[in-house]
Structures are given as structure tokens and as C-alpha cells.
Amino acid sequence: MEASMEQKFQEKIDNDIRIEPKDWMPEKYRKTLIRQISQHAHSEIVGMLPEGNWITRAPNLRRKVALLAKVQDEAGHGLYLYSACETLGIERTELIDQLHTGKAKYSSIFNYPTLTWADMGTIGWLVDGAAIMNQVPLCRCSYGPYARAMVRVCKEESFHQRQGYELLLTLSKGTPEQKEMLQESVNRWWWPALMMFGPNDADSPHTAQSMAWKIKRFTNDELRQRFVDMCVEQAEILGVSLPDPDLKWNEERGHYDFGEINWDEFWNVVRGNGPCNKDRINTRVKAHENGQWVRDAASAYAKKQSEKKSVSVA
Ligand code: BYC
């Protein structure tokens, strides 16, 4: 019985028919989606912290407004993604608890510190750039609510990437100190940005199954390669070098070759020992506790409204 349900499910996937919340799905598909979508939602929420640090220090009103809007967008992305995840039969409180207790992962990139103003531009260029590369194919993910959420997320991410690149372009035309700040920032973020795509395909336990289910449309290495190819030209326009002596065009492959990622550093950060992991989680837990009164007020209001409704129906 189960086998034929699974066959029908796979046929739908193979024919690019979306899976919706009430459709039958294998338990492993549901669990994989909960893992990936919640990790993604957590990344958006934790991702507000490195940039939030710089809102009060933005150099002018235009930059402050753009940065505020970007950080707010990320809160919104977290909320759509938590909602998409809840359609799989898990409560948001449980998801948030998994983040706070360290059971759920979030992107490694947000465990690095933002030391200079140039980091606001570099995050937009490289981190949002990598996010777009990874997320545009997710608009064609087989699970309907995730795919639909990603359409809006990607539109907003494109604005984030542009604001970052434009910020860096301004620095690239500035004083020698500004140019130096730009290069130093790119030097720190380049390798962590490449790590965002996850382990090499050979070491990725989930890729093969997620590709068969069309949750992922490209492998980690395919997306990473596209990202490197795209960045080289953009770096030239900015007049910065990318900190990789092995980066060079390979005529035969039609792609840039690049050096080996420091996977020890990657796994160390993923396991909770990066420069900012503890600080990020502590800050999130504190913010959540401080927001308890807002949740209480919202539930009290919702309860009052539903009482009023039931009185008027009666
Ligand atoms: N950091 O078999 P794999 C953003 C984990 S951008 C931490 O390849 P999968 C934003 C992985 O979870 C960032 N952990 O897994 C941008 C798995 O561990 P578990 C968020 C990582 O799922 C700007 C293990 O390593 N984007 O949101 O097939 C501003 C093996 O990996 C990382 C998304 O989440 C990492 N970098 O592929 C604000 C996009 N990489 O779960 C916000 C959606 C891997 O077995 N997610 N791991 O314990 C995806 O596309 C995929 O989940 C990944 C990983 C490509 C990230």
C-alpha cells in the first residue's frame, strides 16, 4: 500500500506537479523539508543580527534607511518561512525552541563578526549574492508553500544584493582608506561565503535524495561554481582581488578553478564553535524572552475577538 503511494508521489514529482500540505508524502520528505525550511527561517532571523549592529552607525540617512529596510525584510522572510514550515504539521514554538537549544542549525555565515562599515556592503554583495544563487532554484522546489514563499524572498534578496554592491562601488571610488577597508572586508568574507553552499557533493548526505525529490534543483558544488564564476567579473569592476591564489580561468571546463575550502573551519562553525555562535544564540534567546509580553498581548486580543465573534453568531 505504502509502496504504491510512494510511487504515485514520485510520479507527481517527476512530472513537476507540486506537492501541497494535504497531499500524501513520505515521512522522510516531510522531515527533510522541516529541517531545510526551518534552518532557512532561522538563518533569516539570526541573519538580522550582524547587520543590526550597524544601523545606528550608518554614515548617512540614505544608508540607514536602506539598511533598516533590509533587516526588516529578513524578519519578514523568517516569518513566511516559519509559516511554510508549519504547513508540514509542526508548531512554530517547537521550531524556535530547536534554534534556542542548539538542536537546529542555521547558516554558518552569520557566526562571523561585522567589524567595519564595508561589511554591510560585502554582506549584500557576497552573502545575499550567494543566497540568491541558492534560492532562485528553490522557487521551483516541489513543495508548494516553500516554492511560493521563495518567489517573494528572492525579489527582496535582489534588492539587498544591489544595495550592497552599490555601497561597495561607492567605497571603491573613495579615499585610499575606504578602498583598503573594502579589500579587507572582502578578504574576510570570501571564504565563509563559499561555505554557505554546504559541503562538497561527495560529503553531502542529503543532496542526492533532495535532488530526486526536486527539493534541491542543483547540487552544492554546482551552485558554488556558478557563484564563483559570477563574482570574478564583479570583483574586477570593484577593483578588488579575491583572496585565492588558485583562482584562475579554466578554458577546458569553461569555469574558474578555485582553491580548497577550509572544511575544518566550516564544520567547527557549524558545530557551534565559530567566532560568534554563542553570542548570536544568547542575543536571540534574550530577544525572544523580551518579546513575551507582545505574544501575550496578541493572544489575549485574539481570544477577545473570537469571544466577541461567538457572541454575535449566537
Ligand atoms: N551552515 O547534506 P547537506 C540567508 C548542514 S542565506 C550551516 O549539503 P542540505 C540569508 C546541513 O544542514 C542562508 N549548516 O544538507 C542571506 C546538514 O546538517 P543536518 C540560509 C550547513 O540541506 C542574507 C549538513 O550540513 N539559506 O538566508 O542538502 C541575509 C550536511 O549538508 C551549511 C538556506 O537555508 C551551512 N552553510 O544542503 C539573511 C537555503 N551547509 O541538517 C539571510 C535553503 C550545510 O543534517 N537550504 N549545512 O544536521 C539549502 O539550500 C540547503 O539546506 C543547504 C544544505 C544547501 C544549506
Short mmCIF file of C-alpha atoms and ligand atoms in Angstrom, two decimals:
data_model
loop_
_atom_site.label_atom_id
_atom_site.label_comp_id
_atom_site.label_asym_id
_atom_site.label_seq_id
_atom_site.Cartn_x
_atom_site.Cartn_y
_atom_site.Cartn_z
CA MET A 1 0.00 0.00 0.00
CA GLU A 2 2.67 2.43 1.16
CA ALA A 3 4.89 1.47 -1.82
CA SER A 4 2.24 2.39 -4.38
CA MET A 5 1.54 5.69 -2.58
CA GLU A 6 5.25 6.38 -2.75
CA GLN A 7 5.33 5.53 -6.47
CA LYS A 8 2.45 7.89 -7.18
CA PHE A 9 4.16 10.58 -5.15
CA GLN A 10 7.40 10.16 -7.12
CA GLU A 11 5.45 10.26 -10.40
CA LYS A 12 3.99 13.62 -9.38
CA ILE A 13 7.47 14.89 -8.60
CA ASP A 14 8.82 13.58 -11.90
CA ASN A 15 6.01 15.34 -13.74
CA ASP A 16 6.69 18.61 -11.91
CA ILE A 17 3.35 18.55 -10.10
CA ARG A 18 3.63 20.48 -6.85
CA ILE A 19 3.11 18.71 -3.53
CA GLU A 20 0.66 20.59 -1.29
CA PRO A 21 0.23 20.33 2.51
CA LYS A 22 -2.76 17.95 2.43
CA ASP A 23 -1.24 15.59 -0.16
CA TRP A 24 0.24 12.29 0.91
CA MET A 25 4.01 12.46 1.27
CA PRO A 26 6.68 10.10 2.58
CA GLU A 27 7.61 10.81 6.17
CA LYS A 28 11.24 11.39 5.14
CA TYR A 29 10.21 14.03 2.60
CA ARG A 30 8.23 15.84 5.30
CA LYS A 31 11.15 15.65 7.75
CA THR A 32 13.68 16.82 5.16
CA LEU A 33 11.53 19.82 4.36
CA ILE A 34 11.02 20.68 8.03
CA ARG A 35 14.80 20.50 8.50
CA GLN A 36 15.65 22.63 5.48
CA ILE A 37 12.86 25.21 5.73
CA SER A 38 13.32 25.73 9.46
CA GLN A 39 17.09 26.03 9.06
CA HIS A 40 16.43 28.57 6.36
CA ALA A 41 13.95 30.51 8.56
CA HIS A 42 16.41 30.52 11.47
CA SER A 43 19.13 31.83 9.12
CA GLU A 44 16.94 34.76 8.14
CA ILE A 45 16.21 35.60 11.77
CA VAL A 46 19.78 35.21 13.04
CA GLY A 47 20.92 36.96 9.85
CA MET A 48 19.41 40.18 11.15
CA LEU A 49 21.96 40.37 13.97
CA PRO A 50 25.28 41.06 12.18
CA GLU A 51 23.71 43.90 10.20
CA GLY A 52 21.51 45.15 13.03
CA ASN A 53 24.77 46.03 14.78
CA TRP A 54 25.43 48.76 12.21
CA ILE A 55 22.05 50.51 11.93
CA THR A 56 22.99 53.18 14.48
CA ARG A 57 26.37 53.67 12.83
CA ALA A 58 25.27 54.05 9.20
CA PRO A 59 27.15 57.05 7.72
CA ASN A 60 24.08 58.90 6.41
CA LEU A 61 20.30 58.82 6.33
CA ARG A 62 20.04 57.12 2.92
CA ARG A 63 22.30 54.27 4.03
CA LYS A 64 20.44 53.95 7.32
CA VAL A 65 17.03 53.71 5.63
CA ALA A 66 18.28 51.07 3.17
CA LEU A 67 19.89 49.00 5.93
CA LEU A 68 16.79 49.22 8.13
CA ALA A 69 14.60 48.09 5.23
CA LYS A 70 16.91 45.17 4.51
CA VAL A 71 16.95 43.96 8.10
CA GLN A 72 13.16 44.25 8.27
CA ASP A 73 12.85 42.25 5.05
CA GLU A 74 14.87 39.47 6.66
CA ALA A 75 12.45 39.35 9.60
CA GLY A 76 9.65 39.03 7.03
CA HIS A 77 11.45 36.18 5.23
CA GLY A 78 11.80 34.35 8.53
CA LEU A 79 8.07 34.71 9.13
CA TYR A 80 6.99 33.43 5.69
CA LEU A 81 9.36 30.51 6.08
CA TYR A 82 8.13 29.60 9.58
CA SER A 83 4.58 29.69 8.16
CA ALA A 84 5.56 27.46 5.22
CA CYS A 85 7.19 25.07 7.69
CA GLU A 86 4.08 24.97 9.90
CA THR A 87 2.06 23.60 6.95
CA LEU A 88 4.09 20.40 7.45
CA GLY A 89 2.50 19.86 10.85
CA ILE A 90 4.99 21.38 13.28
CA GLU A 91 4.37 24.29 15.65
CA ARG A 92 6.43 27.47 15.46
CA THR A 93 7.15 27.33 19.20
CA GLU A 94 8.82 23.95 18.69
CA LEU A 95 10.92 25.27 15.81
CA ILE A 96 12.06 28.28 17.81
CA ASP A 97 12.85 26.04 20.75
CA GLN A 98 15.05 23.91 18.47
CA LEU A 99 17.01 27.02 17.48
CA HIS A 100 17.43 28.23 21.04
CA THR A 101 18.58 24.87 22.37
CA GLY A 102 21.09 24.35 19.54
CA LYS A 103 19.19 21.37 18.06
CA ALA A 104 18.54 23.16 14.78
CA LYS A 105 21.22 24.62 12.59
CA TYR A 106 21.30 27.99 10.84
CA SER A 107 23.69 29.23 8.19
CA SER A 108 27.36 29.21 9.20
CA ILE A 109 27.85 32.66 7.67
CA PHE A 110 26.08 34.50 10.47
CA ASN A 111 28.63 33.37 13.03
CA TYR A 112 31.24 35.77 11.70
CA PRO A 113 31.53 39.31 13.12
CA THR A 114 30.80 42.55 11.25
CA LEU A 115 33.87 44.62 12.05
CA THR A 116 33.65 47.56 9.62
CA TRP A 117 31.08 49.54 7.67
CA ALA A 118 32.37 47.90 4.47
CA ASP A 119 31.00 44.61 5.85
CA MET A 120 27.47 45.95 5.22
CA GLY A 121 28.30 46.16 1.53
CA THR A 122 30.19 42.88 1.41
CA ILE A 123 27.34 41.02 3.08
CA GLY A 124 24.95 42.42 0.47
CA TRP A 125 27.26 41.54 -2.41
CA LEU A 126 28.60 38.15 -1.33
CA VAL A 127 26.21 36.80 1.30
CA ASP A 128 22.99 37.91 -0.37
CA GLY A 129 24.59 37.07 -3.73
CA ALA A 130 25.22 33.50 -2.54
CA ALA A 131 21.75 33.36 -1.02
CA ILE A 132 20.15 34.35 -4.35
CA MET A 133 22.20 31.78 -6.25
CA ASN A 134 20.98 29.11 -3.83
CA GLN A 135 17.41 30.35 -3.52
CA VAL A 136 16.27 31.15 -7.07
CA PRO A 137 16.12 27.40 -7.87
CA LEU A 138 14.09 26.91 -4.68
CA CYS A 139 11.25 28.86 -6.37
CA ARG A 140 10.85 25.61 -8.37
CA CYS A 141 11.02 23.37 -5.31
CA SER A 142 8.50 20.51 -5.37
CA TYR A 143 6.79 21.63 -2.15
CA GLY A 144 4.24 24.36 -2.99
CA PRO A 145 4.30 26.56 0.14
CA TYR A 146 8.13 26.71 0.19
CA ALA A 147 8.37 27.43 -3.55
CA ARG A 148 5.78 30.24 -3.32
CA ALA A 149 7.45 31.82 -0.27
CA MET A 150 10.75 31.84 -2.14
CA VAL A 151 9.40 33.96 -5.02
CA ARG A 152 8.98 37.00 -2.80
CA VAL A 153 12.11 36.26 -0.78
CA CYS A 154 14.19 36.24 -3.98
CA LYS A 155 12.79 39.55 -5.20
CA GLU A 156 13.75 41.18 -1.93
CA GLU A 157 17.15 39.49 -1.85
CA SER A 158 17.92 41.04 -5.24
CA PHE A 159 17.37 44.49 -3.77
CA HIS A 160 19.67 43.55 -0.87
CA GLN A 161 22.38 42.40 -3.21
CA ARG A 162 22.18 45.62 -5.23
CA GLN A 163 22.28 47.87 -2.19
CA GLY A 164 25.40 46.03 -1.00
CA TYR A 165 27.14 46.22 -4.34
CA GLU A 166 26.30 49.89 -4.74
CA LEU A 167 27.69 50.60 -1.28
CA LEU A 168 30.95 48.85 -2.24
CA LEU A 169 31.09 50.66 -5.57
CA THR A 170 30.95 53.96 -3.65
CA LEU A 171 33.79 52.84 -1.38
CA SER A 172 35.79 51.69 -4.42
CA LYS A 173 35.75 55.28 -5.72
CA GLY A 174 36.60 56.76 -2.32
CA THR A 175 39.74 57.57 -0.34
CA PRO A 176 42.68 55.14 -0.03
CA GLU A 177 41.39 54.26 3.47
CA GLN A 178 37.95 53.41 2.08
CA LYS A 179 39.48 51.24 -0.65
CA GLU A 180 41.56 49.46 1.96
CA MET A 181 38.51 48.88 4.16
CA LEU A 182 36.70 47.40 1.14
CA GLN A 183 39.54 44.98 0.31
CA GLU A 184 39.99 43.92 3.93
CA SER A 185 36.28 43.16 4.22
CA VAL A 186 36.23 41.09 1.01
CA ASN A 187 39.27 39.17 2.28
CA ARG A 188 37.36 38.15 5.42
CA TRP A 189 34.01 37.25 3.78
CA TRP A 190 35.05 35.48 0.60
CA TRP A 191 35.72 32.00 2.02
CA PRO A 192 32.82 31.98 4.51
CA ALA A 193 30.52 32.98 1.59
CA LEU A 194 31.69 29.92 -0.40
CA MET A 195 30.96 27.76 2.65
CA MET A 196 27.30 28.86 2.60
CA PHE A 197 26.63 26.35 -0.21
CA GLY A 198 27.36 23.47 2.16
CA PRO A 199 29.84 20.58 1.99
CA ASN A 200 31.22 19.24 -1.30
CA ASP A 201 28.75 16.94 -3.05
CA ALA A 202 30.78 13.88 -2.13
CA ASP A 203 30.40 14.77 1.57
CA SER A 204 26.78 15.95 1.48
CA PRO A 205 24.49 13.30 2.99
CA HIS A 206 21.24 14.92 1.83
CA THR A 207 21.89 16.16 -1.72
CA ALA A 208 21.14 13.00 -3.74
CA GLN A 209 17.74 12.38 -2.12
CA SER A 210 16.79 16.07 -2.14
CA MET A 211 17.59 16.24 -5.87
CA ALA A 212 15.47 13.14 -6.55
CA TRP A 213 12.59 14.82 -4.69
CA LYS A 214 13.27 18.13 -6.51
CA ILE A 215 13.62 19.97 -3.23
CA LYS A 216 17.08 20.93 -4.45
CA ARG A 217 17.43 21.56 -8.20
CA PHE A 218 21.22 21.86 -8.23
CA THR A 219 23.95 20.37 -6.06
CA ASN A 220 26.03 22.36 -3.58
CA ASP A 221 29.09 22.26 -5.86
CA GLU A 222 27.15 23.31 -8.97
CA LEU A 223 25.79 26.40 -7.22
CA ARG A 224 29.14 27.25 -5.64
CA GLN A 225 30.82 27.11 -9.06
CA ARG A 226 28.19 29.42 -10.60
CA PHE A 227 28.71 31.84 -7.73
CA VAL A 228 32.49 31.94 -8.18
CA ASP A 229 32.11 32.47 -11.94
CA MET A 230 29.72 35.37 -11.32
CA CYS A 231 31.83 37.07 -8.66
CA VAL A 232 35.11 37.26 -10.56
CA GLU A 233 33.83 39.88 -13.01
CA GLN A 234 32.01 41.80 -10.30
CA ALA A 235 35.25 41.93 -8.27
CA GLU A 236 37.08 43.35 -11.28
CA ILE A 237 34.57 46.19 -11.54
CA LEU A 238 35.07 46.95 -7.85
CA GLY A 239 38.84 46.84 -8.29
CA VAL A 240 39.28 44.26 -5.52
CA SER A 241 41.14 40.99 -5.56
CA LEU A 242 39.58 37.76 -4.29
CA PRO A 243 41.82 36.12 -1.66
CA ASP A 244 42.52 32.88 -3.51
CA PRO A 245 45.86 32.31 -5.30
CA ASP A 246 44.36 29.28 -7.10
CA LEU A 247 41.54 31.24 -8.69
CA LYS A 248 42.01 31.10 -12.46
CA TRP A 249 40.03 30.62 -15.65
CA ASN A 250 39.98 27.05 -16.93
CA GLU A 251 39.43 27.13 -20.68
CA GLU A 252 38.60 23.43 -20.89
CA ARG A 253 35.96 23.46 -18.20
CA GLY A 254 34.61 26.89 -19.13
CA HIS A 255 34.69 27.82 -15.44
CA TYR A 256 37.03 29.34 -12.89
CA ASP A 257 39.08 26.89 -10.85
CA PHE A 258 39.35 27.83 -7.20
CA GLY A 259 41.22 26.69 -4.10
CA GLU A 260 40.20 24.18 -1.46
CA ILE A 261 37.80 25.40 1.22
CA ASN A 262 38.94 25.02 4.80
CA TRP A 263 36.41 22.35 5.76
CA ASP A 264 37.74 22.11 9.33
CA GLU A 265 36.78 25.74 9.81
CA PHE A 266 33.36 25.11 8.24
CA TRP A 267 32.47 22.15 10.48
CA ASN A 268 33.85 23.92 13.51
CA VAL A 269 31.47 26.83 12.88
CA VAL A 270 28.54 24.51 12.07
CA ARG A 271 29.11 22.64 15.34
CA GLY A 272 28.76 25.84 17.34
CA ASN A 273 32.36 26.94 17.80
CA GLY A 274 32.61 29.84 15.36
CA PRO A 275 33.59 33.36 16.45
CA CYS A 276 30.01 34.48 17.24
CA ASN A 277 27.84 31.34 17.68
CA LYS A 278 27.28 31.74 21.41
CA ASP A 279 26.70 35.45 21.18
CA ARG A 280 24.14 35.05 18.36
CA ILE A 281 22.07 32.46 20.25
CA ASN A 282 22.23 34.37 23.54
CA THR A 283 21.03 37.51 21.77
CA ARG A 284 18.15 35.63 20.10
CA VAL A 285 17.06 33.97 23.34
CA LYS A 286 17.09 37.31 25.13
CA ALA A 287 15.10 39.00 22.35
CA HIS A 288 12.56 36.17 22.46
CA GLU A 289 12.17 36.46 26.23
CA ASN A 290 11.82 40.24 25.99
CA GLY A 291 9.06 39.76 23.42
CA GLN A 292 6.93 37.55 25.67
CA TRP A 293 4.60 40.44 26.57
CA VAL A 294 3.90 41.09 22.88
CA ARG A 295 2.90 37.44 22.32
CA ASP A 296 0.75 37.51 25.47
CA ALA A 297 -0.99 40.70 24.36
CA ALA A 298 -1.60 39.31 20.85
CA SER A 299 -3.10 36.08 22.22
CA ALA A 300 -5.28 37.99 24.71
CA TYR A 301 -6.55 40.19 21.86
CA ALA A 302 -7.19 37.19 19.59
CA LYS A 303 -9.10 35.45 22.40
CA LYS A 304 -11.25 38.55 22.99
CA GLN A 305 -12.03 38.83 19.28
CA SER A 306 -13.07 35.19 18.99
CA GLU A 307 -15.28 35.53 22.11
CA LYS A 308 -16.96 38.57 20.53
CA LYS A 309 -17.50 36.63 17.29
CA SER A 310 -19.09 33.66 19.04
CA VAL A 311 -21.44 36.00 20.98
CA SER A 312 -22.55 37.75 17.78
CA VAL A 313 -23.07 34.39 15.97
CA ALA A 314 -25.19 33.13 18.87
N1 BYC B 1 25.69 26.33 7.51
O1 BYC B 1 23.85 17.37 3.01
P1 BYC B 1 23.94 18.86 3.12
C1 BYC B 1 20.03 33.56 4.12
C2 BYC B 1 24.50 21.35 7.19
S1 BYC B 1 21.22 32.57 3.46
C3 BYC B 1 25.22 25.50 8.48
O2 BYC B 1 24.53 19.57 1.95
P2 BYC B 1 21.35 20.06 2.58
C4 BYC B 1 20.27 34.99 4.27
C5 BYC B 1 23.18 20.77 6.71
O3 BYC B 1 22.07 21.40 7.34
C6 BYC B 1 21.39 31.06 4.33
N2 BYC B 1 24.92 24.20 8.24
O4 BYC B 1 22.50 19.45 3.51
C7 BYC B 1 21.10 35.72 3.49
C8 BYC B 1 23.34 19.31 7.11
O5 BYC B 1 23.15 19.17 8.53
P3 BYC B 1 21.82 18.45 9.17
C9 BYC B 1 20.19 30.17 4.51
C10 BYC B 1 25.08 23.76 6.98
O6 BYC B 1 20.25 20.50 3.47
C11 BYC B 1 21.30 37.06 3.69
C12 BYC B 1 24.80 19.06 6.87
O7 BYC B 1 25.45 20.33 6.93
N3 BYC B 1 19.78 29.57 3.27
O8 BYC B 1 19.06 33.02 4.48
O9 BYC B 1 21.01 19.14 1.47
C13 BYC B 1 20.67 37.71 4.73
C14 BYC B 1 25.07 18.39 5.53
O10 BYC B 1 24.78 19.27 4.42
C15 BYC B 1 25.53 24.56 5.94
C16 BYC B 1 19.17 28.37 3.25
O11 BYC B 1 18.98 27.77 4.28
C17 BYC B 1 25.84 25.91 6.23
N4 BYC B 1 26.32 26.77 5.31
O12 BYC B 1 22.05 21.35 1.91
C18 BYC B 1 19.81 36.99 5.55
C19 BYC B 1 18.72 27.88 1.90
N5 BYC B 1 25.59 23.83 4.81
O13 BYC B 1 20.65 19.35 8.79
C20 BYC B 1 19.61 35.64 5.33
C21 BYC B 1 18.00 26.58 1.95
C22 BYC B 1 25.19 22.60 5.13
O14 BYC B 1 21.73 17.10 8.57
N6 BYC B 1 18.85 25.48 2.30
N7 BYC B 1 24.90 22.54 6.44
O15 BYC B 1 22.07 18.45 10.66
C23 BYC B 1 19.59 24.77 1.43
O16 BYC B 1 19.64 25.06 0.25
C24 BYC B 1 20.32 23.57 1.94
O17 BYC B 1 19.77 23.21 3.20
C25 BYC B 1 21.87 23.77 2.09
C26 BYC B 1 22.44 22.47 2.68
C27 BYC B 1 22.48 23.99 0.71
C28 BYC B 1 22.20 24.93 3.00
#
